Short mmCIF file of C-alpha atoms and ligand atoms in Angstrom, two decimals:
data_model
loop_
_atom_site.label_atom_id
_atom_site.label_comp_id
_atom_site.label_asym_id
_atom_site.label_seq_id
_atom_site.Cartn_x
_atom_site.Cartn_y
_atom_site.Cartn_z
CA UNK A 1 4.66 36.90 -49.20
CA UNK A 2 4.46 35.90 -45.58
CA UNK A 3 4.71 32.75 -43.67
CA UNK A 4 1.67 32.32 -41.46
CA UNK A 5 1.82 30.90 -37.89
CA UNK A 6 1.55 27.34 -39.32
CA UNK A 7 4.17 28.10 -41.90
CA UNK A 8 1.90 27.98 -44.90
CA UNK A 9 2.29 30.61 -47.63
CA UNK A 10 -0.03 33.57 -47.39
CA UNK A 11 0.07 36.76 -49.40
CA UNK A 12 -1.05 40.26 -48.65
CA UNK A 13 -1.06 41.07 -52.29
CA UNK A 14 -4.36 42.32 -53.68
CA UNK A 15 -4.04 40.48 -56.98
CA UNK A 16 -3.47 36.74 -56.83
CA UNK A 17 -3.27 35.99 -60.55
CA UNK A 18 0.14 34.40 -60.29
CA UNK A 19 -0.79 32.13 -57.40
CA UNK A 20 -4.00 31.15 -59.21
CA UNK A 21 -2.04 30.23 -62.34
CA UNK A 22 0.36 28.17 -60.29
CA UNK A 23 -2.39 26.37 -58.33
CA UNK A 24 -4.62 25.45 -61.15
CA UNK A 25 -3.95 23.04 -63.95
CA UNK A 26 -3.55 24.97 -67.23
CA UNK A 27 -6.76 23.91 -68.83
CA UNK A 28 -8.82 24.79 -65.70
CA UNK A 29 -7.12 28.13 -65.49
CA UNK A 30 -8.07 28.84 -69.11
CA UNK A 31 -11.69 27.79 -68.49
CA UNK A 32 -11.89 30.16 -65.51
CA UNK A 33 -10.66 33.05 -67.74
CA UNK A 34 -13.17 32.11 -70.30
CA UNK A 35 -16.00 32.11 -67.78
CA UNK A 36 -14.86 35.52 -66.65
CA UNK A 37 -15.02 36.78 -70.16
CA UNK A 38 -18.55 35.32 -70.75
CA UNK A 39 -19.61 37.18 -67.58
CA UNK A 40 -18.07 40.31 -68.97
CA UNK A 41 -20.16 40.01 -72.21
CA UNK A 42 -23.30 39.96 -70.12
CA UNK A 43 -22.19 42.72 -67.64
CA UNK A 44 -22.09 40.27 -64.74
CA UNK A 45 -19.49 40.14 -61.96
CA UNK A 46 -18.03 36.66 -61.30
CA UNK A 47 -15.96 35.45 -58.37
CA UNK A 48 -14.36 32.24 -57.09
CA UNK A 49 -15.36 32.01 -53.46
CA UNK A 50 -14.96 30.16 -50.20
CA UNK A 51 -12.83 27.03 -49.47
CA UNK A 52 -10.81 27.17 -52.66
CA UNK A 53 -9.51 30.71 -52.08
CA UNK A 54 -8.86 29.98 -48.42
CA UNK A 55 -6.93 26.82 -49.20
CA UNK A 56 -5.04 28.46 -52.08
CA UNK A 57 -3.72 31.12 -49.63
CA UNK A 58 -2.83 28.42 -47.18
CA UNK A 59 -0.92 26.54 -49.89
CA UNK A 60 -3.25 23.54 -49.57
CA UNK A 61 -4.36 21.63 -52.61
CA UNK A 62 -8.09 22.05 -53.33
CA UNK A 63 -9.81 21.86 -56.68
CA UNK A 64 -13.41 22.33 -55.41
CA UNK A 65 -14.22 25.46 -57.31
CA UNK A 66 -17.30 27.48 -56.38
CA UNK A 67 -18.12 30.45 -58.59
CA UNK A 68 -20.64 33.08 -57.56
CA UNK A 69 -22.21 35.25 -60.21
CA UNK A 70 -23.79 38.62 -59.63
CA UNK A 71 -26.42 38.39 -62.42
CA UNK A 72 -28.41 35.85 -64.37
CA UNK A 73 -26.50 32.67 -63.65
CA UNK A 74 -28.64 30.62 -66.10
CA UNK A 75 -27.92 33.00 -68.97
CA UNK A 76 -24.19 32.50 -68.28
CA UNK A 77 -24.44 28.77 -68.05
CA UNK A 78 -26.33 28.69 -71.40
CA UNK A 79 -23.47 30.67 -72.94
CA UNK A 80 -20.89 28.38 -71.43
CA UNK A 81 -22.69 25.28 -72.74
CA UNK A 82 -22.69 26.73 -76.23
CA UNK A 83 -19.04 27.54 -76.15
CA UNK A 84 -17.52 24.37 -74.68
CA UNK A 85 -18.42 20.78 -74.23
CA UNK A 86 -19.99 20.66 -70.75
CA UNK A 87 -22.89 18.88 -69.23
CA UNK A 88 -24.90 21.04 -66.94
CA UNK A 89 -27.15 20.40 -64.06
CA UNK A 90 -29.42 23.34 -63.22
CA UNK A 91 -31.21 23.87 -59.96
CA UNK A 92 -33.28 26.84 -60.96
CA UNK A 93 -35.23 26.97 -57.62
CA UNK A 94 -31.96 27.44 -55.66
CA UNK A 95 -30.21 29.64 -58.20
CA UNK A 96 -27.43 27.08 -58.51
CA UNK A 97 -25.86 24.97 -61.22
CA UNK A 98 -23.00 22.50 -61.75
CA UNK A 99 -20.99 22.34 -64.98
CA UNK A 100 -19.15 19.14 -65.65
CA UNK A 101 -16.40 19.45 -68.28
CA UNK A 102 -15.54 16.70 -70.79
CA UNK A 103 -12.62 15.47 -68.60
CA UNK A 104 -14.94 15.15 -65.61
CA UNK A 105 -13.76 18.28 -63.94
CA UNK A 106 -16.63 20.03 -62.07
CA UNK A 107 -17.39 23.62 -61.19
CA UNK A 108 -20.26 24.60 -58.89
CA UNK A 109 -22.05 27.89 -59.68
CA UNK A 110 -24.41 29.99 -57.61
CA UNK A 111 -26.18 33.27 -57.96
CA UNK A 112 -25.06 35.77 -55.29
CA UNK A 113 -27.50 35.36 -52.41
CA UNK A 114 -28.87 37.00 -49.37
CA UNK A 115 -29.91 34.85 -46.43
CA UNK A 116 -32.51 35.23 -43.74
CA UNK A 117 -33.35 32.86 -40.86
CA UNK A 118 -37.13 32.62 -40.03
CA UNK A 119 -36.19 31.32 -36.51
CA UNK A 120 -33.02 30.23 -34.83
CA UNK A 121 -31.46 27.04 -36.20
CA UNK A 122 -33.86 26.99 -39.14
CA UNK A 123 -32.57 26.32 -42.66
CA UNK A 124 -32.15 29.81 -44.14
CA UNK A 125 -34.54 31.50 -46.54
CA UNK A 126 -32.69 32.67 -49.72
CA UNK A 127 -33.07 35.62 -52.02
CA UNK A 128 -30.81 36.97 -54.65
CA UNK A 129 -28.40 39.75 -53.75
CA UNK A 130 -24.91 41.24 -54.32
CA UNK A 131 -21.48 39.55 -53.80
CA UNK A 132 -21.30 41.52 -50.48
CA UNK A 133 -24.61 39.98 -49.36
CA UNK A 134 -23.32 36.62 -50.36
CA UNK A 135 -20.09 36.90 -48.43
CA UNK A 136 -21.84 38.44 -45.41
CA UNK A 137 -24.05 35.45 -44.85
CA UNK A 138 -21.02 33.10 -44.44
CA UNK A 139 -19.84 31.39 -41.32
CA UNK A 140 -16.18 32.56 -40.70
CA UNK A 141 -13.96 35.36 -41.97
CA UNK A 142 -11.50 32.88 -43.42
CA UNK A 143 -14.44 31.58 -45.65
CA UNK A 144 -15.42 34.97 -47.00
CA UNK A 145 -12.48 35.55 -49.38
CA UNK A 146 -13.39 35.89 -53.03
CA UNK A 147 -11.31 36.22 -56.25
CA UNK A 148 -12.75 38.17 -59.08
CA UNK A 149 -12.43 36.50 -62.51
CA UNK A 150 -13.78 39.21 -64.83
CA UNK A 151 -11.16 40.20 -67.37
CA UNK A 152 -10.29 43.64 -66.02
CA UNK A 153 -10.04 42.49 -62.45
CA UNK A 154 -8.85 38.99 -63.03
CA UNK A 155 -7.31 37.64 -59.78
CA UNK A 156 -8.33 40.60 -57.60
CA UNK A 157 -8.84 39.53 -53.98
CA UNK A 158 -12.06 40.73 -52.38
CA UNK A 159 -11.56 40.58 -48.60
CA UNK A 160 -14.41 42.40 -46.94
CA UNK A 161 -13.91 40.91 -43.41
CA UNK A 162 -10.13 40.84 -43.11
CA UNK A 163 -10.22 37.11 -43.71
CA UNK A 164 -6.64 37.11 -45.12
CA UNK A 165 -5.44 38.58 -41.74
CA UNK A 166 -7.22 35.90 -39.83
CA UNK A 167 -5.62 33.26 -42.09
CA UNK A 168 -2.33 34.75 -41.34
CA UNK A 169 -2.94 34.83 -37.58
CA UNK A 170 -4.43 31.36 -37.63
CA UNK A 171 -7.87 32.51 -36.31
CA UNK A 172 -11.45 31.20 -36.70
CA UNK A 173 -13.78 34.20 -36.28
CA UNK A 174 -17.51 34.62 -36.85
CA UNK A 175 -18.75 37.60 -38.85
CA UNK A 176 -21.50 38.57 -36.23
CA UNK A 177 -22.69 37.70 -32.79
CA UNK A 178 -25.80 35.85 -33.82
CA UNK A 179 -23.98 33.38 -36.16
CA UNK A 180 -24.26 30.21 -33.87
CA UNK A 181 -27.83 31.07 -32.96
CA UNK A 182 -28.79 31.35 -36.66
CA UNK A 183 -26.98 28.16 -37.42
CA UNK A 184 -25.66 25.99 -34.52
CA UNK A 185 -24.01 23.57 -36.96
CA UNK A 186 -21.28 26.26 -37.17
CA UNK A 187 -20.23 25.24 -33.68
CA UNK A 188 -18.97 22.00 -35.22
CA UNK A 189 -17.61 23.70 -38.31
CA UNK A 190 -15.59 26.14 -36.14
CA UNK A 191 -13.93 23.26 -34.40
CA UNK A 192 -13.42 21.31 -37.61
CA UNK A 193 -11.61 24.23 -39.27
CA UNK A 194 -9.64 25.04 -36.12
CA UNK A 195 -8.33 21.52 -35.72
CA UNK A 196 -7.83 20.97 -39.48
CA UNK A 197 -5.61 24.03 -39.90
CA UNK A 198 -4.17 24.01 -36.35
CA UNK A 199 -5.82 27.41 -35.83
CA UNK A 200 -7.44 28.89 -32.74
CA UNK A 201 -11.06 29.83 -32.33
CA UNK A 202 -10.99 33.49 -31.54
CA UNK A 203 -12.00 34.53 -27.91
CA UNK A 204 -15.18 36.28 -28.66
CA UNK A 205 -16.19 33.44 -31.08
CA UNK A 206 -15.50 30.83 -28.44
CA UNK A 207 -17.60 32.86 -25.93
CA UNK A 208 -20.47 32.95 -28.50
CA UNK A 209 -20.21 29.16 -28.88
CA UNK A 210 -20.53 28.65 -25.17
CA UNK A 211 -23.40 31.05 -25.03
CA UNK A 212 -25.17 29.21 -27.82
CA UNK A 213 -24.62 25.89 -26.05
CA UNK A 214 -26.03 27.42 -22.80
CA UNK A 215 -29.19 28.26 -24.74
CA UNK A 216 -29.43 24.61 -25.79
CA UNK A 217 -29.04 25.41 -29.45
CA UNK A 218 -27.86 21.88 -30.30
CA UNK A 219 -31.33 20.58 -29.16
CA UNK A 220 -32.84 22.69 -31.96
CA UNK A 221 -30.92 20.76 -34.59
CA UNK A 222 -32.26 17.58 -36.18
CA UNK A 223 -30.28 14.37 -35.68
CA UNK A 224 -29.73 14.42 -39.47
CA UNK A 225 -27.96 17.78 -39.33
CA UNK A 226 -25.93 16.69 -36.28
CA UNK A 227 -25.08 13.41 -38.08
CA UNK A 228 -23.93 15.31 -41.18
CA UNK A 229 -21.55 17.51 -39.18
CA UNK A 230 -20.19 14.59 -37.04
CA UNK A 231 -19.52 12.55 -40.28
CA UNK A 232 -17.69 15.50 -41.77
CA UNK A 233 -15.52 15.64 -38.70
CA UNK A 234 -14.87 11.94 -38.83
CA UNK A 235 -13.75 12.41 -42.47
CA UNK A 236 -11.01 14.73 -41.43
CA UNK A 237 -7.42 13.42 -41.24
CA UNK A 238 -7.30 13.61 -37.44
CA UNK A 239 -10.85 13.51 -36.15
CA UNK A 240 -9.92 12.56 -32.55
CA UNK A 241 -8.50 16.03 -31.96
CA UNK A 242 -11.88 17.59 -33.01
CA UNK A 243 -13.83 15.08 -30.91
CA UNK A 244 -11.75 15.96 -27.86
CA UNK A 245 -12.31 19.62 -28.46
CA UNK A 246 -16.05 19.17 -28.94
CA UNK A 247 -16.21 17.09 -25.77
CA UNK A 248 -14.44 19.80 -23.90
CA UNK A 249 -16.60 22.64 -25.21
CA UNK A 250 -19.88 20.72 -25.07
CA UNK A 251 -19.11 18.89 -21.81
CA UNK A 252 -19.88 15.42 -23.45
CA UNK A 253 -20.86 13.84 -26.73
CA UNK A 254 -24.31 13.05 -25.31
CA UNK A 255 -25.93 15.16 -27.90
CA UNK A 256 -25.12 12.35 -30.34
CA UNK A 257 -26.54 9.70 -28.00
CA UNK A 258 -26.80 9.68 -24.20
CA UNK A 259 -25.09 6.27 -24.00
CA UNK A 260 -21.85 7.59 -25.49
CA UNK A 261 -19.27 7.91 -22.75
CA UNK A 262 -16.30 9.71 -24.13
CA UNK A 263 -13.91 8.32 -21.56
CA UNK A 264 -10.27 7.34 -21.58
CA UNK A 265 -10.97 3.87 -22.96
CA UNK A 266 -12.99 5.21 -25.89
CA UNK A 267 -10.46 7.91 -26.67
CA UNK A 268 -7.68 5.37 -26.51
CA UNK A 269 -9.48 3.04 -28.93
CA UNK A 270 -10.16 6.01 -31.29
CA UNK A 271 -6.46 6.98 -31.19
CA UNK A 272 -5.46 3.40 -31.81
CA UNK A 273 -7.86 3.33 -34.83
CA UNK A 274 -6.12 6.46 -36.13
CA UNK A 275 -2.81 4.65 -36.12
CA UNK A 276 -4.31 1.56 -37.71
CA UNK A 277 -6.00 3.71 -40.46
CA UNK A 278 -2.63 5.33 -41.20
CA UNK A 279 -1.00 1.98 -41.52
CA UNK A 280 -3.80 0.59 -43.72
CA UNK A 281 -3.58 3.61 -46.02
CA UNK A 282 0.14 3.18 -46.39
CA UNK A 283 0.25 -0.63 -46.71
CA UNK A 284 -2.86 -1.40 -48.60
CA UNK A 285 -2.87 1.46 -51.12
CA UNK A 286 -5.21 -0.32 -53.57
CA UNK A 287 -7.97 -0.68 -51.00
CA UNK A 288 -9.91 2.51 -50.21
CA UNK A 289 -11.00 2.65 -46.62
CA UNK A 290 -14.00 4.62 -45.31
CA UNK A 291 -12.14 5.78 -42.22
CA UNK A 292 -15.17 7.80 -40.89
CA UNK A 293 -17.04 4.46 -40.63
CA UNK A 294 -14.31 3.03 -38.48
CA UNK A 295 -14.48 5.98 -36.12
CA UNK A 296 -18.35 5.99 -36.05
CA UNK A 297 -18.54 2.26 -35.27
CA UNK A 298 -16.20 2.83 -32.33
CA UNK A 299 -18.16 5.87 -31.12
CA UNK A 300 -21.43 3.89 -31.27
CA UNK A 301 -19.98 0.72 -29.66
CA UNK A 302 -21.59 1.30 -26.25
CA UNK A 303 -25.10 1.48 -27.75
CA UNK A 304 -27.46 -1.52 -28.01
CA UNK A 305 -28.48 -2.77 -31.42
CA UNK A 306 -31.80 -0.96 -31.52
CA UNK A 307 -30.25 2.40 -30.51
CA UNK A 308 -27.50 1.90 -33.06
CA UNK A 309 -29.98 1.11 -35.74
CA UNK A 310 -32.08 4.15 -34.80
CA UNK A 311 -29.17 6.55 -34.77
CA UNK A 312 -27.77 5.19 -38.09
CA UNK A 313 -31.17 5.78 -39.74
CA UNK A 314 -31.39 9.29 -38.29
CA UNK A 315 -27.98 10.00 -39.64
CA UNK A 316 -29.33 8.78 -42.94
CA UNK A 317 -26.52 6.17 -43.47
CA UNK A 318 -27.05 3.89 -46.47
CA UNK A 319 -27.99 0.30 -45.79
CA UNK A 320 -24.65 -1.14 -46.69
CA UNK A 321 -22.94 0.96 -44.00
CA UNK A 322 -25.58 0.19 -41.35
CA UNK A 323 -24.96 -3.51 -42.06
CA UNK A 324 -21.17 -2.99 -41.59
CA UNK A 325 -21.75 -1.33 -38.21
CA UNK A 326 -24.32 -3.96 -37.08
CA UNK A 327 -22.06 -6.93 -38.01
CA UNK A 328 -19.39 -5.39 -35.74
CA UNK A 329 -21.90 -4.88 -32.97
CA UNK A 330 -23.00 -8.53 -32.98
CA UNK A 331 -19.67 -10.28 -33.31
CA UNK A 332 -16.56 -8.17 -33.06
CA UNK A 333 -15.86 -8.66 -29.30
CA UNK A 334 -16.16 -12.40 -29.35
CA UNK A 335 -13.96 -12.67 -32.50
CA UNK A 336 -11.30 -10.32 -31.01
CA UNK A 337 -11.22 -12.44 -27.91
CA UNK A 338 -11.03 -15.72 -29.87
CA UNK A 339 -8.25 -14.39 -32.11
CA UNK A 340 -6.15 -13.32 -29.16
CA UNK A 341 -6.87 -16.26 -26.77
CA UNK A 342 -7.23 -19.41 -28.87
CA UNK A 343 -3.75 -20.31 -29.97
CA UNK A 344 -4.84 -23.35 -31.95
CA UNK A 345 -6.87 -21.75 -34.63
CA UNK A 346 -6.33 -22.94 -38.16
CA UNK A 347 -6.08 -20.72 -41.18
CA UNK A 348 -9.53 -21.82 -42.20
CA UNK A 349 -10.93 -20.96 -38.75
CA UNK A 350 -9.36 -17.51 -38.91
CA UNK A 351 -10.75 -17.07 -42.40
CA UNK A 352 -14.27 -18.11 -41.31
CA UNK A 353 -14.16 -15.76 -38.37
CA UNK A 354 -13.06 -12.67 -40.27
CA UNK A 355 -14.86 -13.19 -43.60
CA UNK A 356 -18.21 -11.60 -42.42
CA UNK A 357 -16.47 -8.28 -41.60
CA UNK A 358 -15.98 -5.29 -43.95
CA UNK A 359 -12.50 -3.84 -44.38
CA UNK A 360 -13.47 -1.09 -42.01
CA UNK A 361 -14.72 -3.74 -39.57
CA UNK A 362 -11.27 -5.34 -39.56
CA UNK A 363 -9.73 -2.00 -38.61
CA UNK A 364 -12.21 -1.76 -35.72
CA UNK A 365 -11.33 -5.26 -34.44
CA UNK A 366 -7.64 -4.36 -34.62
CA UNK A 367 -8.36 -1.25 -32.54
CA UNK A 368 -10.07 -3.45 -29.85
CA UNK A 369 -7.15 -5.70 -29.15
CA UNK A 370 -3.58 -5.32 -27.82
CA UNK A 371 -2.80 -8.98 -28.59
CA UNK A 372 0.08 -9.39 -31.12
CA UNK A 373 -1.26 -12.82 -31.97
CA UNK A 374 -4.71 -11.32 -32.94
CA UNK A 375 -3.03 -8.57 -34.83
CA UNK A 376 -0.82 -10.97 -36.80
CA UNK A 377 -3.92 -13.01 -37.69
CA UNK A 378 -5.96 -10.05 -38.90
CA UNK A 379 -3.11 -8.82 -41.00
CA UNK A 380 -2.54 -12.29 -42.42
CA UNK A 381 -6.21 -12.41 -43.32
CA UNK A 382 -6.02 -9.08 -45.20
CA UNK A 383 -2.71 -9.71 -46.92
CA UNK A 384 -3.15 -13.39 -47.76
CA UNK A 385 -6.11 -15.42 -46.73
CA UNK A 386 -8.82 -13.02 -48.10
CA UNK A 387 -7.00 -12.98 -51.47
CA UNK A 388 -6.89 -16.72 -52.04
CA UNK A 389 -9.15 -17.75 -54.95
CA UNK A 390 -10.01 -21.11 -56.48
CA UNK A 391 -9.82 -21.61 -60.18
CA UNK A 392 -12.82 -24.00 -60.29
CA UNK A 393 -16.08 -22.58 -61.58
CA UNK A 394 -19.71 -23.67 -61.92
CA UNK A 395 -18.97 -24.82 -65.48
CA UNK A 396 -16.28 -27.25 -64.11
CA UNK A 397 -18.79 -28.69 -61.71
CA UNK A 398 -21.30 -29.16 -64.51
CA UNK A 399 -18.64 -31.10 -66.45
CA UNK A 400 -18.30 -33.35 -63.40
CA UNK A 401 -22.03 -34.12 -63.79
CA UNK A 402 -22.86 -32.52 -60.48
CA UNK A 403 -26.45 -31.32 -60.34
CA UNK A 404 -26.64 -27.52 -60.71
CA UNK A 405 -28.28 -25.64 -57.83
CA UNK A 406 -27.64 -24.02 -54.53
CA UNK A 407 -25.31 -26.90 -53.63
CA UNK A 408 -22.69 -25.48 -56.01
CA UNK A 409 -22.04 -22.65 -53.64
CA UNK A 410 -21.36 -25.04 -50.83
CA UNK A 411 -19.02 -27.13 -52.96
CA UNK A 412 -17.06 -24.05 -54.10
CA UNK A 413 -16.78 -22.71 -50.55
CA UNK A 414 -15.57 -26.00 -49.31
CA UNK A 415 -12.92 -26.21 -52.02
CA UNK A 416 -11.80 -22.71 -51.19
CA UNK A 417 -11.44 -23.69 -47.52
CA UNK A 418 -9.31 -26.73 -48.61
CA UNK A 419 -7.17 -24.41 -50.62
CA UNK A 420 -6.81 -21.98 -47.67
CA UNK A 421 -5.70 -24.89 -45.49
CA UNK A 422 -2.90 -25.51 -48.06
CA UNK A 423 -4.14 -28.84 -49.39
CA UNK A 424 -4.63 -27.68 -53.05
CA UNK A 425 -2.04 -26.26 -55.30
CA UNK A 426 -3.49 -26.51 -58.83
CA UNK A 427 -6.77 -26.78 -60.72
CA UNK A 428 -6.31 -30.55 -60.99
CA UNK A 429 -5.93 -30.70 -57.24
CA UNK A 430 -9.31 -28.83 -56.95
CA UNK A 431 -11.00 -31.15 -59.39
CA UNK A 432 -9.67 -34.18 -57.53
CA UNK A 433 -10.78 -32.72 -54.22
CA UNK A 434 -14.37 -32.21 -55.53
CA UNK A 435 -14.49 -35.67 -57.21
CA UNK A 436 -13.47 -37.44 -53.94
CA UNK A 437 -15.50 -35.26 -51.53
CA UNK A 438 -18.78 -34.91 -53.50
CA UNK A 439 -19.02 -38.06 -55.59
N1 LIG B 1 -21.37 27.95 -44.96
C1 LIG B 1 -21.86 28.68 -43.86
N2 LIG B 1 -22.50 28.01 -42.83
C2 LIG B 1 -22.68 26.75 -42.89
C3 LIG B 1 -22.16 25.87 -44.01
C4 LIG B 1 -21.49 26.59 -45.02
O1 LIG B 1 -21.66 29.84 -43.84
N3 LIG B 1 -23.33 26.04 -41.95
C5 LIG B 1 -20.62 28.64 -46.01
C6 LIG B 1 -19.12 28.71 -45.70
O2 LIG B 1 -18.67 30.13 -45.77
C7 LIG B 1 -18.44 27.94 -46.83
C8 LIG B 1 -19.50 27.75 -47.85
O3 LIG B 1 -20.72 27.95 -47.24
O4 LIG B 1 -17.37 28.64 -47.37
C9 LIG B 1 -19.46 26.39 -48.52
O5 LIG B 1 -19.59 25.42 -47.48
P1 LIG B 1 -18.63 24.07 -47.52
O6 LIG B 1 -18.59 23.55 -48.86
O7 LIG B 1 -19.09 23.24 -46.38
O8 LIG B 1 -17.34 24.88 -47.10
P2 LIG B 1 -15.84 24.59 -47.43
O9 LIG B 1 -15.11 25.79 -46.85
O10 LIG B 1 -15.53 24.35 -48.91
O11 LIG B 1 -15.52 23.31 -46.56
P3 LIG B 1 -14.49 22.09 -46.80
O12 LIG B 1 -13.12 22.76 -46.89
O13 LIG B 1 -14.67 21.30 -45.51
O14 LIG B 1 -14.91 21.46 -48.04
#
């Protein structure tokens, strides 16, 4: 065993059965063995490939299992479905399938494939091939590692491109010189892996990136594919590092939208968002936060409403997320200013101001202000005000002989505000309030 440059465990051993047994929960390990044996019965070779093997060697938890089969995948999947309780999704046209075990654990399968690009930056054409073909079509050496799972070679590391060495050295390296021309999204992937693992893009690989950029390869990509890659970057733990690196390599982030100025102020806000996200995740553990949406809202903050809408649709965001971004666009600045400047705001006013924003939106507003008063108010809203509930229901209003209809919402909202302002402590207080106010 060695320690790599970033002090993760890496091995030069050719058989990784022990590490595999240690990394995988027992029942998954047994299922993998069983899949290997089913492949044996049919004379197929079977391998775990890609990210799982890379991360296993880096000592990073990853249970995204991808298995490549040299042979008739669907025959193997049928055998698997007969043997254990799995539900299976088959994509015959693509030669892929997903098996979902009774406990929800998922394994993705693919037939070993060969790839060809009809023209630069096109989506690749696929035909079936050997495991060597399959690994040769991949982006970086560190992603080409495969672990055989057939019985006689169980745990054998297949390392055709010295990927284990590159993991050890902390290097992101392409397999061939046309890699970024074939697929310019790999420019973003190279930076994402480099920054995630604290690696370095190897010299020739970086030269190839610059050459591809010179040839305007990013222009050949659809906004959807660019969006996909940017969102993957924003989902990383520390996306600002990758954005800085992309900005340096590409010269700007204008390929996302010409109005984005990646200047000191924007970087400062993104860094501040990073700290806020960390705090949110530690403090409010029960509330999941889409951190990528926080960063994306900040990146798009210089764009007008129309451009924002257009780019969100081109990035194929769902309506709910587009709405979160637009609400911020329309009101965040004004709210941040009021929260920091207006010292006389009541709890109800703070509540009314912050209620329209999503949880991610609140993180963005926090990143816009340095004011301790505004920060206190936003945290008070998250911790306390947003959690206040009334006990009164529509049924109670009916019993008070109030006419059912849209008016109920208004009554309940007003009761809630009275409770937020501290006037109501019990259900009878709430009933009294409604009787007096809405007689
Ligand atoms: N791949 C590629 N070129 C791309 C995208 C993917 O060659 N543009 C290959 C990579 O070799 C990768 C495999 O397809 O190992 C699966 O892709 P993905 O799931 O994105 O890779 P992971 O390595 O699992 O990435 P992550 O750790 O971010 O999940």
